[in-house]
Coordinates of C-alpha atoms in Angstrom, one line a residue:
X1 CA 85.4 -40.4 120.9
X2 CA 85.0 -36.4 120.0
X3 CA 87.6 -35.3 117.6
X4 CA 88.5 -32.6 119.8
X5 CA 89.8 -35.4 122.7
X6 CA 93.0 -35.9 123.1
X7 CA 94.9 -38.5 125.6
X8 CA 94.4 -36.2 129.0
X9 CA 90.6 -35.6 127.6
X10 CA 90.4 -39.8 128.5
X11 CA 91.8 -40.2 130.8
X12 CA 90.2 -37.4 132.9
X13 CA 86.9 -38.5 131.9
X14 CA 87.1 -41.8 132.7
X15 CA 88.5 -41.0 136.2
X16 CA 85.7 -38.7 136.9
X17 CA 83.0 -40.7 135.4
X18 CA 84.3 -43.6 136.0
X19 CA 86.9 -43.5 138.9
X20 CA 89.1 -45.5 136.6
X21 CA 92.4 -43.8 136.6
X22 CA 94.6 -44.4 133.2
X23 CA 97.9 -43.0 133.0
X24 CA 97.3 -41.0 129.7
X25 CA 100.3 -42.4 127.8
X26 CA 98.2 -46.1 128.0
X27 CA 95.4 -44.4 125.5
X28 CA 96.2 -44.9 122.0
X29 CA 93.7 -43.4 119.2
X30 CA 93.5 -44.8 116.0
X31 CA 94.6 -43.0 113.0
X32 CA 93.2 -42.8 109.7
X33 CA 94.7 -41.9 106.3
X34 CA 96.9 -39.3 105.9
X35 CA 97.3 -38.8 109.9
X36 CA 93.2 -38.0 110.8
X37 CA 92.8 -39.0 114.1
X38 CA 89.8 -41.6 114.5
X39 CA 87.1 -41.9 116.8
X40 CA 88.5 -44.5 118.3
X41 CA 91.1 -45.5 120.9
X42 CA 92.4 -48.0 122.8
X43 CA 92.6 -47.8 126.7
X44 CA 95.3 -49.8 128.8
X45 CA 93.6 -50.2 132.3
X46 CA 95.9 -51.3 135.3
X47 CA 94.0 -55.0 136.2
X48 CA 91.3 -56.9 135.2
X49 CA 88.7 -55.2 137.7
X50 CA 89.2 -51.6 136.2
X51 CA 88.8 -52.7 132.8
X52 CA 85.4 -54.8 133.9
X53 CA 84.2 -51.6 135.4
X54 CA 84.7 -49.7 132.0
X55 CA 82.7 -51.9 130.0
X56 CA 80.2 -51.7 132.5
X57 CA 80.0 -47.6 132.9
X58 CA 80.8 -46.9 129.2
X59 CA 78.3 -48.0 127.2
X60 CA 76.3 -44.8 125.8
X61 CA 77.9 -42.6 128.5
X62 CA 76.9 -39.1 127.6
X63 CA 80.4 -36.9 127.6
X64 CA 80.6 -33.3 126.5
X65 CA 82.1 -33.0 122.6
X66 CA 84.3 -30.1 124.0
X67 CA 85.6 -31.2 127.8
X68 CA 86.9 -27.7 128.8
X69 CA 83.4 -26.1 127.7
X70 CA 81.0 -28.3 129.4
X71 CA 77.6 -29.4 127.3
X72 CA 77.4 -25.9 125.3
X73 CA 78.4 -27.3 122.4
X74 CA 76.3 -31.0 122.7
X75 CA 77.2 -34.3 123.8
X76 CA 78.7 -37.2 122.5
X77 CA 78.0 -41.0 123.7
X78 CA 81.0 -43.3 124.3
X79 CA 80.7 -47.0 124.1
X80 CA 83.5 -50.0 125.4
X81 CA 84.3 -52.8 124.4
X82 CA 86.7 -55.3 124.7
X83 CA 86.9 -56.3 120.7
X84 CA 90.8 -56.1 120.1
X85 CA 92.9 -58.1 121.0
X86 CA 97.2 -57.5 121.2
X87 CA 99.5 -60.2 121.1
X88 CA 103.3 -59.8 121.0
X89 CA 105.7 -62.6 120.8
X90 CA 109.2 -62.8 119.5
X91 CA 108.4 -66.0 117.7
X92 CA 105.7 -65.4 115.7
X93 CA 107.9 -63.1 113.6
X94 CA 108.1 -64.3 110.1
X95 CA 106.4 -67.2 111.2
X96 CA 102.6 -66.4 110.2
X97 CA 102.9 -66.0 105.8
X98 CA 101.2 -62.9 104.9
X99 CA 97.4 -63.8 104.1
X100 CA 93.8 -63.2 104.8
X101 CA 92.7 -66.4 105.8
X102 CA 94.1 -66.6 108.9
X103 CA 91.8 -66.9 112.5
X104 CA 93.0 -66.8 115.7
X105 CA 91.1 -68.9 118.8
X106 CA 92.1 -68.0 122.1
X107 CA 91.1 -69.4 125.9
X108 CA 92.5 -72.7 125.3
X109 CA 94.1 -74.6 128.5
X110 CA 98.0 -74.3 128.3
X111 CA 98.8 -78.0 127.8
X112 CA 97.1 -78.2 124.9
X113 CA 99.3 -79.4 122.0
X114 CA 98.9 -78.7 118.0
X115 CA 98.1 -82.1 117.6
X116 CA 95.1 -82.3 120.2
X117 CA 93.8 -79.2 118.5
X118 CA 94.0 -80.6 115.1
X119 CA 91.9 -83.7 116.6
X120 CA 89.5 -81.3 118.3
X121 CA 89.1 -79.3 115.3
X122 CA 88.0 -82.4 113.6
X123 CA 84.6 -83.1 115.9
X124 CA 83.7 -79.6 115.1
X125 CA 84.4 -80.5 110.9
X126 CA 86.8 -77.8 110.5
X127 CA 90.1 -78.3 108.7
X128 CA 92.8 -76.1 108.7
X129 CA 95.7 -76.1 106.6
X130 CA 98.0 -74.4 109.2
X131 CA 98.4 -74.3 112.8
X132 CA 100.3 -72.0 114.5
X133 CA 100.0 -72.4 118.7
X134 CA 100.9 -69.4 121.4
X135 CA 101.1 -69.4 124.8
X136 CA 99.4 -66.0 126.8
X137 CA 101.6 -66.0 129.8
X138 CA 99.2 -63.3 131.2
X139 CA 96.6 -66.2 132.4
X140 CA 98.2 -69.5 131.7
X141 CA 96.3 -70.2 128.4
X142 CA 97.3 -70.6 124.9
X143 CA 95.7 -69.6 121.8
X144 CA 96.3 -70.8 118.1
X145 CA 96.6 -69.5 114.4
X146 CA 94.7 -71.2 112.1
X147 CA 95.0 -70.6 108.5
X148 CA 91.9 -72.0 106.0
X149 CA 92.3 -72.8 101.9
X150 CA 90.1 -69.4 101.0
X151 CA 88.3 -67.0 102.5
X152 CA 84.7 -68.6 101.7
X153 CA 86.0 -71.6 104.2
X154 CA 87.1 -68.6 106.5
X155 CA 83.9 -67.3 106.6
X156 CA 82.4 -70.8 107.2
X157 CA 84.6 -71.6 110.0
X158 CA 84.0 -67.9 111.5
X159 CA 80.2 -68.8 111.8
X160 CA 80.7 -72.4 113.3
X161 CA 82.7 -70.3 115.6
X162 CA 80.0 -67.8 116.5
X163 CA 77.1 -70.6 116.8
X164 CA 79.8 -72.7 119.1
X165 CA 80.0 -69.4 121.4
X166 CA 76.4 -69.5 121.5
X167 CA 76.0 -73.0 122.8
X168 CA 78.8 -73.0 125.1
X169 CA 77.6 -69.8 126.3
X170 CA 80.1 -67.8 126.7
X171 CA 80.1 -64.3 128.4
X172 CA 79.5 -61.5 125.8
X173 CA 82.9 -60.0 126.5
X174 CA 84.9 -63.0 127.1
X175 CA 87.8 -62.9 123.9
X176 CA 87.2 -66.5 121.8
X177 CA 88.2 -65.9 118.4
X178 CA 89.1 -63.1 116.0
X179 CA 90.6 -62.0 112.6
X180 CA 94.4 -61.7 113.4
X181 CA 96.0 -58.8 111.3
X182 CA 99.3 -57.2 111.2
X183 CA 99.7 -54.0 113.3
X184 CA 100.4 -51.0 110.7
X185 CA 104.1 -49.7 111.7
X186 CA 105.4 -46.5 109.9
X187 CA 108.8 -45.3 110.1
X188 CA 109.5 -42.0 110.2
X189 CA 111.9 -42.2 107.1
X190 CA 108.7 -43.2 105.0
X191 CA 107.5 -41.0 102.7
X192 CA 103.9 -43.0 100.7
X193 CA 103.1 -45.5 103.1
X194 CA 101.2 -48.6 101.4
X195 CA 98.2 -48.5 103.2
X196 CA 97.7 -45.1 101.9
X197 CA 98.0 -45.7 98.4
X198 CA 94.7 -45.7 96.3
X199 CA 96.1 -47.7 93.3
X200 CA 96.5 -51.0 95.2
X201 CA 92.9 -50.8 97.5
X202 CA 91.7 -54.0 96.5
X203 CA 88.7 -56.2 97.8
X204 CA 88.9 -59.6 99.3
X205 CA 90.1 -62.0 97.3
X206 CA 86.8 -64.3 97.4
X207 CA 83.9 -64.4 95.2
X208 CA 81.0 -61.7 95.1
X209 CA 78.5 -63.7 96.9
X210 CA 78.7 -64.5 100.6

């Protein structure tokens, strides 16, 4: 997204490129450090046919870098996809321990128990230490947090995952699994927010070789 956009920016485009109307307080940009606004937002369409019809339209759609100007100053090319996932529930608070080797699977039938996933899990010779399962009242399913030793097993697992999606041939923008992370909350009473602090930038905690 041109840095110049802002919410109505969106929304206007995608109704009259699109004819996809978004109510421009459901378009959220990413931030970057310090308060930059990123190239990147997220877009909250009213059902599941408007948001099909996005990722179909948007995918190197040409759009002026300057709306209110037209293509005098150049174009920019947006692209969708559906690559994030947002899952709020009361009791997963405090219940997922803060680490990086956590994966999240989702699309599962919702009378699936922990235990039948743990046996499941087993065929496919991946062993998780914790399982944490979630219903998605949206469409009926559940999805479950699994949490691995280190994050060379989580890497492992991540490409069982991908070469399973490929034989079960699943649709390209069907949500299967992903890497679960915190969403970064600041309060206004914050000063130095730690996600902006140089000194404690760190790299995975797994060995150099991948």
């Amino acid at each position: 997204v041109p840095k110049s956009y802002g919410r109505l920016d969106v929304a206007y485009i995608l109704k009259h490129e699109c004819n996809v109307e978004v109510q421009p307080w459901d378009v959220v940009f990413r931030y970057k450090k310090f308060g930059v606004q990123s190239d990147e937002c997220y877009v909250l369409c009213k059902n599941a046919g408007d948001a099909s019809r996005l990722l179909t339209k948007v995918q190197e759609m040409a759009v002026p870098k300057i709306r209110v100007y037209g293509s005098y100053f150049g174009v920019a090319f947006l692209w969708c996809a559906r690559s994030a996932l947002f899952i709020s529930d009361p009791h997963l608070e405090f219940e997922l321990p803060k680490s990086k080797n956590w994966i999240f699977l989702c699309g599962w039938h919702g009378a699936m128990t922990e235990p039948e996933f743990e046996t499941l899990l087993g065929s496919f010779k991946m062993y998780p230490t914790t399982i944490k399962r979630v219903e998605i009242p949206s469409d009926g399913t559940c999805g479950f947090f699994m949490r691995f030793e280190d994050m060379v097993t989580t890497k492992r697992v991540f490409s069982r995952l991908n070469r399973l999606r490929r034989r079960w041939r699943l649709k390209p923008n069907a949500p299967f699994y992903s890497y679960p992370a915190l969403c970064d909350v600041h309060w206004s009473h914050e000063d130095k927010y730690a996600d902006e602090d140089s000194a404690s930038d760190n790299e995975l905690d797994e060995p150099v070789w991948h």
